[in-house]
Amino acid sequence: MKMLKHRLLIVAAALLIASPSVAKKKKKAPKKAAPAAEKIELLPVGAKAPHFTLKPINRGSIGAGLGDPTANRFGATVLKKLVGKKRKPSDVKLVVLSFYATWCKSCQKEVPYLNELTKELAPKGLRSFVIAVDKGGDGKKLLDAKLAEGMGPKKTKIEIPIFHDGFNILQKKFKAAALPTVYMINAEGKIVFTKHGFNEKKGDKKKLRAAVLKGLGS
């Protein structure tokens, strides 16, 4: 009987040695890394900015009340008259394009600041335009309501020209999938600065102002 017990103990010990997973806790499988955020690719700095012709929906405020040398007889703004080889003689040194939507919370803060910045620096050669990408007729109604109400926490009246890109043609041309997206274009028609997103807590106001002043050569 003792011999049998002894043999059973030997067999049990052998099984434990042969199967270490029984004696040890199973290791947890390593956690899979979170998928990398999709990289947003804007038009590159140094590239020529696509031209466009659009009619501002806030016609009474063309050029922030300072005159708009790009307006044609139909009241439309033509970018190629502002920058590039075919530009008309003017004091314009930098054009800022901001892609916007009524549902974009960051846009509601960026555009009023851009409006303020343009009114201050227009005499030094700054012109700014907002391109609203709210789709179709319903988007236009939302945009009109937003303009009537005023934009941002202070309900700012926007005085820089706003265009309605209801079919998102310009949004696609400028690869402005993320909102807000800002492009700065110099007098030669080349892109000198790009940015998407606007966060005051991260100092984006200062960054935007610094980029504008650099573009103006100030």
Backbone as numpy.savetxt, mean C-alpha at the origin, in Angstrom:
# Nx Ny Nz CAx CAy CAz Cx Cy Cz
9.48 -74.03 40.02 8.64 -72.82 40.02 9.52 -71.56 40.02
10.56 -71.60 40.87 11.50 -70.48 40.91 12.19 -70.32 39.57
12.49 -71.46 38.95 13.16 -71.45 37.65 12.28 -70.78 36.60
10.97 -71.07 36.65 10.02 -70.50 35.69 9.91 -68.99 35.87
9.83 -68.54 37.14 9.76 -67.10 37.41 11.00 -66.39 36.91
12.16 -67.06 37.11 13.43 -66.48 36.68 13.46 -66.30 35.17
12.93 -67.32 34.46 12.91 -67.25 33.00 11.96 -66.14 32.51
10.84 -66.01 33.19 9.87 -64.98 32.80 10.46 -63.58 32.98
11.21 -63.39 34.07 11.87 -62.10 34.31 12.88 -61.78 33.22
13.62 -62.82 32.78 14.62 -62.63 31.72 13.95 -62.24 30.41
12.82 -62.90 30.10 12.08 -62.62 28.86 11.53 -61.18 28.89
10.98 -60.77 30.05 10.42 -59.42 30.18 11.50 -58.36 30.00
12.67 -58.61 30.60 13.79 -57.66 30.48 14.24 -57.56 29.03
14.27 -58.70 28.35 14.69 -58.71 26.94 13.73 -57.90 26.08
12.45 -58.02 26.37 11.44 -57.27 25.61 11.60 -55.76 25.81
11.90 -55.36 27.05 12.10 -53.93 27.33 13.30 -53.38 26.60
14.38 -54.20 26.54 15.59 -53.77 25.85 15.34 -53.68 24.35
14.60 -54.64 23.81 14.33 -54.67 22.36 13.37 -53.57 21.94
12.54 -53.11 22.86 11.55 -52.07 22.52 11.75 -50.86 23.42
12.76 -50.01 23.14 13.01 -48.84 23.99 11.87 -47.84 24.00
11.03 -47.89 22.98 9.92 -46.95 22.91 8.91 -47.20 24.00
8.91 -48.44 24.54 7.99 -48.76 25.63 8.47 -48.10 26.92
9.82 -48.09 27.10 10.38 -47.55 28.32 10.47 -46.03 28.29
10.65 -45.48 27.07 10.81 -44.03 26.95 9.54 -43.40 26.41
9.34 -42.15 26.75 8.20 -41.41 26.22 8.45 -41.10 24.76
7.40 -41.15 23.99 7.51 -40.84 22.57 7.84 -39.36 22.39
8.79 -39.08 21.49 9.15 -37.69 21.20 8.05 -37.03 20.38
7.75 -35.78 20.71 6.74 -35.04 19.95 7.29 -34.67 18.59
6.45 -34.80 17.59 6.87 -34.41 16.24 7.09 -32.91 16.20
8.17 -32.48 15.54 8.44 -31.03 15.47 7.30 -30.29 14.79
6.99 -29.11 15.33 5.91 -28.32 14.74 6.32 -27.80 13.38
5.39 -27.82 12.47 5.66 -27.30 11.13 5.73 -25.78 11.18
6.69 -25.26 10.47 6.85 -23.80 10.43 5.66 -23.17 9.73
5.24 -22.02 10.22 4.11 -21.31 9.60 4.50 -20.87 8.19
3.58 -20.96 7.25 3.91 -20.56 5.88 4.33 -19.10 5.82
5.35 -18.83 5.02 5.85 -17.45 4.89 4.80 -16.56 4.27
4.73 -15.33 4.75 3.76 -14.37 4.21 4.07 -14.10 2.74
3.02 -13.98 1.96 3.21 -13.75 0.54 3.88 -12.40 0.31
4.96 -12.43 -0.47 5.72 -11.21 -0.73 4.95 -10.32 -1.71
4.85 -9.05 -1.35 4.14 -8.10 -2.21 5.16 -7.41 -3.11
4.99 -7.57 -4.40 5.92 -6.98 -5.36 5.28 -5.79 -6.05
5.83 -4.63 -5.80 5.37 -3.41 -6.46 6.24 -3.15 -7.68
5.88 -2.17 -8.47 6.75 -1.78 -9.58 8.07 -1.31 -8.99
9.19 -1.67 -9.60 10.50 -1.36 -9.00 10.89 0.11 -9.08
11.65 0.52 -8.10 12.24 1.87 -8.12 13.16 1.96 -9.34
13.06 3.04 -10.07 13.85 3.21 -11.29 13.07 2.94 -12.55
11.93 2.24 -12.41 11.09 1.94 -13.57 10.29 3.18 -13.97
9.88 3.21 -15.23 9.06 4.32 -15.72 7.62 4.09 -15.26
7.02 5.11 -14.70 5.64 4.98 -14.22 4.66 4.96 -15.39
3.67 4.06 -15.37 2.65 4.04 -16.43 1.87 5.35 -16.46
1.58 5.83 -17.66 0.78 7.05 -17.80 -0.70 6.72 -17.66
-1.49 7.72 -17.35 -2.94 7.52 -17.29 -3.64 8.85 -17.48
-4.90 8.76 -17.86 -5.76 9.94 -17.96 -7.05 9.63 -17.23
-7.35 10.38 -16.20 -8.57 10.16 -15.43 -9.16 11.51 -15.01
-10.45 11.50 -14.81 -11.15 12.71 -14.42 -11.37 12.71 -12.90
-10.90 13.73 -12.20 -11.10 13.77 -10.74 -12.59 13.85 -10.40
-12.98 13.15 -9.35 -14.38 13.20 -8.94 -14.65 14.40 -8.04
-13.59 14.97 -7.47 -13.73 16.20 -6.68 -13.18 17.36 -7.52
-13.88 17.66 -8.59 -13.38 18.62 -9.59 -13.12 20.01 -9.03
-13.87 20.39 -8.04 -13.69 21.73 -7.48 -12.40 21.90 -6.70
-11.68 20.78 -6.49 -10.48 20.85 -5.66 -9.23 20.41 -6.42
-9.27 20.50 -7.74 -8.11 20.08 -8.54 -6.88 20.86 -8.12
-5.79 20.14 -7.90 -4.53 20.78 -7.55 -4.52 21.39 -6.17
-5.35 20.90 -5.27 -5.41 21.40 -3.89 -5.63 22.90 -3.85
-6.41 23.40 -4.85 -6.71 24.82 -4.88 -5.55 25.68 -5.35
-4.50 25.01 -5.85 -3.30 25.74 -6.25 -3.09 25.70 -7.76
-4.10 25.23 -8.49 -3.97 25.15 -9.94 -3.39 23.81 -10.34
-3.87 23.25 -11.43 -3.40 21.95 -11.88 -2.93 22.06 -13.33
-1.62 22.09 -13.56 -1.11 22.25 -14.92 -1.37 21.05 -15.81
-1.90 19.95 -15.24 -2.13 18.74 -16.02 -3.57 18.63 -16.52
-4.46 19.52 -16.09 -5.87 19.39 -16.47 -6.06 19.77 -17.94
-6.74 18.89 -18.69 -7.04 19.22 -20.08 -8.43 19.86 -20.16
-8.91 20.12 -21.36 -10.17 20.86 -21.49 -11.38 20.04 -21.03
-11.19 18.74 -20.83 -12.28 17.91 -20.31 -12.20 17.75 -18.79
-11.23 18.43 -18.19 -11.09 18.34 -16.73 -10.36 17.10 -16.27
-9.74 16.36 -17.21 -9.03 15.14 -16.84 -7.56 15.45 -16.56
-6.97 14.67 -15.68 -5.56 14.84 -15.37 -4.74 13.82 -16.15
-3.71 14.30 -16.83 -2.88 13.45 -17.67 -1.47 13.42 -17.08
-1.03 12.25 -16.65 0.26 12.15 -15.96 1.42 12.56 -16.87
1.32 12.23 -18.16 2.46 12.53 -19.05 2.66 14.03 -19.27
1.66 14.84 -18.90 1.85 16.29 -18.98 2.60 16.82 -17.75
2.66 15.98 -16.73 3.31 16.38 -15.48 4.77 15.96 -15.43
5.03 14.71 -15.88 6.38 14.15 -15.76 6.81 13.52 -17.08
8.11 13.32 -17.22 8.63 12.67 -18.42 9.02 13.68 -19.49
9.41 13.15 -20.66 9.93 13.98 -21.75 8.89 14.93 -22.33
7.61 14.53 -22.29 6.56 15.35 -22.91 5.89 16.30 -21.92
6.45 16.41 -20.76 5.81 17.26 -19.75 5.86 18.73 -20.17
4.85 19.44 -19.77 4.81 20.88 -20.03 5.71 21.58 -19.01
6.28 22.71 -19.38 7.12 23.42 -18.40 6.32 23.72 -17.14
6.81 23.27 -16.04 6.12 23.51 -14.77 7.12 23.40 -13.64
6.65 23.71 -12.46 7.53 23.64 -11.29 7.39 22.31 -10.56
6.70 21.34 -11.18 6.46 20.06 -10.52 7.75 19.24 -10.47
8.12 18.83 -9.26 9.32 18.03 -9.07 9.01 16.59 -8.66
7.85 16.42 -8.03 7.51 15.09 -7.51 6.00 14.88 -7.54
5.60 13.70 -8.00 4.18 13.32 -8.01 4.01 12.11 -7.08
3.03 12.20 -6.20 2.71 11.08 -5.31 1.37 10.50 -5.71
1.34 9.18 -5.91 0.10 8.46 -6.18 -0.21 7.58 -4.97
-1.42 7.69 -4.45 -1.82 6.86 -3.32 -3.05 6.05 -3.71
-2.94 4.72 -3.68 -4.06 3.84 -3.99 -4.86 3.60 -2.71
-6.17 3.78 -2.82 -7.05 3.93 -1.66 -8.35 3.15 -1.87
-9.01 2.80 -0.77 -10.38 2.25 -0.82 -11.13 2.70 0.42
-12.43 2.85 0.30 -13.23 3.34 1.44 -13.22 2.36 2.61
-13.01 1.05 2.31 -13.02 0.04 3.37 -11.65 -0.12 4.05
-10.63 0.53 3.52 -9.26 0.40 4.03 -9.05 1.37 5.20
-8.90 0.84 6.40 -8.77 1.69 7.60 -7.49 2.52 7.58
-6.39 1.91 7.15 -5.12 2.65 7.10 -5.18 3.79 6.09
-5.94 3.57 5.01 -6.08 4.61 3.98 -6.73 5.86 4.54
-7.67 5.67 5.48 -8.40 6.81 6.05 -7.48 7.73 6.86
-6.33 7.20 7.26 -5.36 8.00 8.00 -4.28 8.55 7.08
-3.91 7.76 6.07 -2.83 8.19 5.19 -3.24 9.35 4.29
-4.41 9.25 3.67 -4.82 10.26 2.69 -4.98 11.66 3.32
-5.61 11.80 4.50 -5.66 13.13 5.11 -4.27 13.72 5.38
-3.32 12.84 5.76 -1.96 13.33 5.98 -1.31 13.75 4.67
-1.54 12.97 3.62 -1.00 13.32 2.30 -1.60 14.63 1.80
-2.87 14.82 2.09 -3.56 16.07 1.73 -2.90 17.27 2.43
-2.63 17.10 3.71 -1.98 18.15 4.52 -0.56 18.43 4.01
0.16 17.36 3.72 1.54 17.47 3.24 1.61 18.18 1.89
0.65 17.87 1.03 0.63 18.47 -0.31 0.31 19.95 -0.25
-0.62 20.32 0.58 -0.96 21.75 0.73 0.25 22.54 1.23
1.03 21.92 2.08 2.23 22.57 2.62 3.35 22.68 1.58
3.54 21.59 0.80 4.72 21.52 -0.06 4.45 21.70 -1.55
3.21 21.96 -1.92 2.91 22.21 -3.34 3.73 23.36 -3.92
3.95 24.45 -3.17 4.78 25.53 -3.70 6.22 25.11 -4.00
6.64 23.99 -3.40 8.00 23.49 -3.65 8.04 22.44 -4.76
6.87 22.17 -5.36 6.86 21.26 -6.50 6.20 19.91 -6.28
5.42 19.77 -5.21 4.74 18.49 -4.94 3.32 18.49 -5.48
2.94 17.40 -6.15 1.55 17.16 -6.55 1.19 15.74 -6.10
-0.01 15.59 -5.56 -0.46 14.28 -5.09 -1.83 13.95 -5.65
-2.04 12.66 -5.94 -3.31 12.17 -6.46 -3.70 10.90 -5.74
-4.99 10.77 -5.46 -5.52 9.56 -4.82 -6.28 8.76 -5.87
-6.00 7.46 -5.93 -6.69 6.58 -6.88 -7.52 5.59 -6.07
-8.84 5.79 -6.09 -9.76 4.95 -5.32 -10.15 3.72 -6.14
-10.04 2.55 -5.53 -10.26 1.30 -6.27 -11.57 0.61 -5.91
-12.47 1.30 -5.22 -13.79 0.72 -4.94 -14.47 0.40 -6.27
-14.96 -0.83 -6.41 -15.42 -1.30 -7.72 -16.80 -0.78 -8.12
-16.91 -0.46 -9.41 -18.19 -0.18 -10.03 -18.97 1.00 -9.49
-20.28 1.01 -9.86 -21.16 2.10 -9.45 -21.39 2.16 -7.96
-21.49 0.99 -7.33 -21.69 0.97 -5.87 -20.46 1.54 -5.16
-19.29 1.23 -5.71 -18.05 1.76 -5.14 -18.00 3.27 -5.25
-18.50 3.78 -6.37 -18.52 5.23 -6.59 -19.44 5.91 -5.57
-20.58 5.28 -5.27 -21.51 5.84 -4.28 -20.86 5.89 -2.89
-20.15 4.82 -2.54 -19.46 4.79 -1.25 -18.40 5.88 -1.17
-17.71 6.06 -2.28 -16.66 7.07 -2.36 -17.22 8.49 -2.23
-18.32 8.74 -2.94 -18.97 10.06 -2.85 -19.43 10.36 -1.42
-19.98 9.32 -0.77 -20.45 9.49 0.61 -19.28 9.78 1.55
-18.17 9.09 1.33 -16.98 9.29 2.17 -16.42 10.70 2.00
-16.41 11.19 0.77 -15.90 12.54 0.50 -16.80 13.60 1.12
-18.11 13.36 1.06 -19.06 14.31 1.65 -18.94 14.34 3.17
-18.67 13.18 3.74 -18.56 13.05 5.20 -17.25 13.62 5.72
-16.19 13.47 4.93 -14.85 13.83 5.38 -14.09 12.57 5.77
-12.79 12.62 5.65 -11.99 11.42 5.83 -11.16 11.46 7.11
-11.04 10.30 7.73 -10.21 10.18 8.92 -10.92 10.62 10.18
-10.23 10.50 11.33 -10.83 10.86 12.63 -11.34 12.30 12.69
-10.66 13.20 11.96 -11.05 14.62 12.00 -12.01 15.00 10.88
-12.47 13.99 10.11 -13.40 14.24 9.00 -12.83 15.31 8.05
-11.60 15.08 7.64 -10.88 16.04 6.80 -11.47 16.12 5.40
-11.65 17.32 4.90 -12.07 17.51 3.52 -10.84 17.33 2.64
-10.91 16.38 1.72 -9.77 16.08 0.87 -9.74 17.03 -0.32
-8.65 17.76 -0.44 -8.52 18.76 -1.49 -7.63 18.33 -2.65
-6.87 17.27 -2.47 -6.07 16.77 -3.59 -6.98 15.95 -4.51
-6.68 15.91 -5.80 -7.56 15.21 -6.75 -7.71 13.72 -6.43
-8.96 13.25 -6.52 -9.26 11.83 -6.31 -9.87 11.27 -7.58
-9.30 10.16 -8.05 -9.80 9.48 -9.25 -10.49 8.18 -8.85
-11.50 7.80 -9.62 -12.18 6.53 -9.35 -11.76 5.50 -10.39
-10.98 4.53 -9.96 -10.52 3.43 -10.82 -11.48 2.25 -10.64
-12.71 2.44 -11.09 -13.78 1.48 -10.83 -13.59 0.10 -11.42
-12.78 0.01 -12.49 -12.50 -1.29 -13.11 -11.13 -1.82 -12.69
-10.49 -1.12 -11.78 -9.18 -1.52 -11.22 -8.08 -1.68 -12.27
-8.18 -0.92 -13.33 -7.17 -0.99 -14.40 -5.83 -0.43 -13.90
-5.88 0.73 -13.27 -4.64 1.32 -12.75 -4.08 0.51 -11.58
-4.97 -0.02 -10.77 -4.53 -0.84 -9.65 -3.69 -2.02 -10.14
-4.12 -2.62 -11.24 -3.37 -3.74 -11.81 -2.07 -3.27 -12.46
-2.13 -2.15 -13.17 -0.92 -1.61 -13.82 0.17 -1.31 -12.81
-0.24 -0.78 -11.67 0.72 -0.39 -10.64 0.94 -1.49 -9.59
0.32 -2.64 -9.78 0.47 -3.78 -8.86 0.14 -3.38 -7.42
-0.91 -2.60 -7.28 -1.28 -2.09 -5.95 -2.32 -2.99 -5.29
-1.95 -4.25 -5.07 -2.88 -5.20 -4.46 -3.09 -4.88 -2.98
-2.01 -4.47 -2.30 -2.11 -4.11 -0.88 -2.44 -2.63 -0.76
-3.29 -2.30 0.18 -3.70 -0.90 0.36 -3.38 -0.42 1.76
-2.99 0.84 1.91 -2.69 1.77 0.82 -1.34 1.45 0.18
-1.20 1.79 -1.09 0.09 1.70 -1.78 0.45 3.08 -2.29
1.69 3.47 -2.05 2.17 4.79 -2.47 3.32 4.66 -3.46
3.23 5.45 -4.52 4.34 5.59 -5.47 4.74 7.05 -5.52
6.03 7.31 -5.59 6.53 8.66 -5.82 7.28 8.66 -7.15
6.95 9.65 -7.98 7.48 9.71 -9.34 8.18 11.05 -9.54
9.41 11.01 -10.04 10.15 12.26 -10.22 9.80 12.94 -11.54
10.43 14.08 -11.80 10.11 14.88 -12.99 10.43 14.15 -14.29
11.32 13.17 -14.23 11.67 12.39 -15.42 10.68 11.26 -15.68
9.73 11.08 -14.77 8.73 10.03 -14.94 9.14 8.69 -14.37
10.20 8.69 -13.56 10.68 7.44 -12.98 10.25 7.31 -11.52
9.97 6.07 -11.13 9.57 5.79 -9.75 10.79 5.90 -8.85
10.67 6.70 -7.79 11.80 6.90 -6.88 11.52 6.35 -5.47
10.26 5.98 -5.23 9.91 5.48 -3.89 8.62 4.69 -3.98
8.56 3.57 -3.25 7.32 2.78 -3.17 7.10 2.34 -1.73
5.85 2.17 -1.38 5.52 1.70 -0.03 4.09 1.20 0.01
3.84 0.16 0.79 2.46 -0.25 1.03 2.22 -0.31 2.54
0.99 0.01 2.92 0.65 0.05 4.34 0.93 1.42 4.94
0.24 1.70 6.05 0.45 2.97 6.76 0.13 2.76 8.22
1.16 2.91 9.06 1.01 2.69 10.49 1.69 3.84 11.24
0.90 4.70 11.83 1.45 5.87 12.54 2.35 5.46 13.70
2.00 4.35 14.37 2.79 3.89 15.52 4.18 3.44 15.10
4.33 3.06 13.85 5.64 2.63 13.34 6.39 3.78 12.65
5.86 4.98 12.81 6.55 6.15 12.27 6.36 6.39 10.79
5.26 5.88 10.22 5.06 6.01 8.77 4.81 7.45 8.32
4.30 8.28 9.21 4.13 9.71 8.87 5.49 10.34 8.58
6.43 10.10 9.48 7.78 10.65 9.33 8.47 10.08 8.10
8.26 8.79 7.85 8.88 8.14 6.69 8.36 8.74 5.39
7.04 8.96 5.36 6.43 9.52 4.15 6.93 10.95 3.91
6.96 11.72 4.96 7.43 13.11 4.83 8.91 13.15 4.39
9.73 12.29 4.99 11.15 12.25 4.65 11.35 11.88 3.19
10.55 10.91 2.70 10.67 10.49 1.31 10.25 11.61 0.35
9.20 12.34 0.73 8.74 13.47 -0.10 9.80 14.56 -0.16
10.35 14.92 0.99 11.38 15.97 1.03 12.61 15.56 0.23
12.96 14.29 0.31 14.10 13.80 -0.48 13.80 13.90 -1.97
12.57 13.53 -2.35 12.17 13.59 -3.76 12.14 15.01 -4.29
11.86 15.96 -3.41 11.82 17.38 -3.80 13.21 18.01 -3.77
14.16 17.24 -3.23 15.52 17.77 -3.13 15.69 18.74 -1.99
14.80 18.62 -0.99 14.85 19.54 0.16 15.72 18.97 1.28
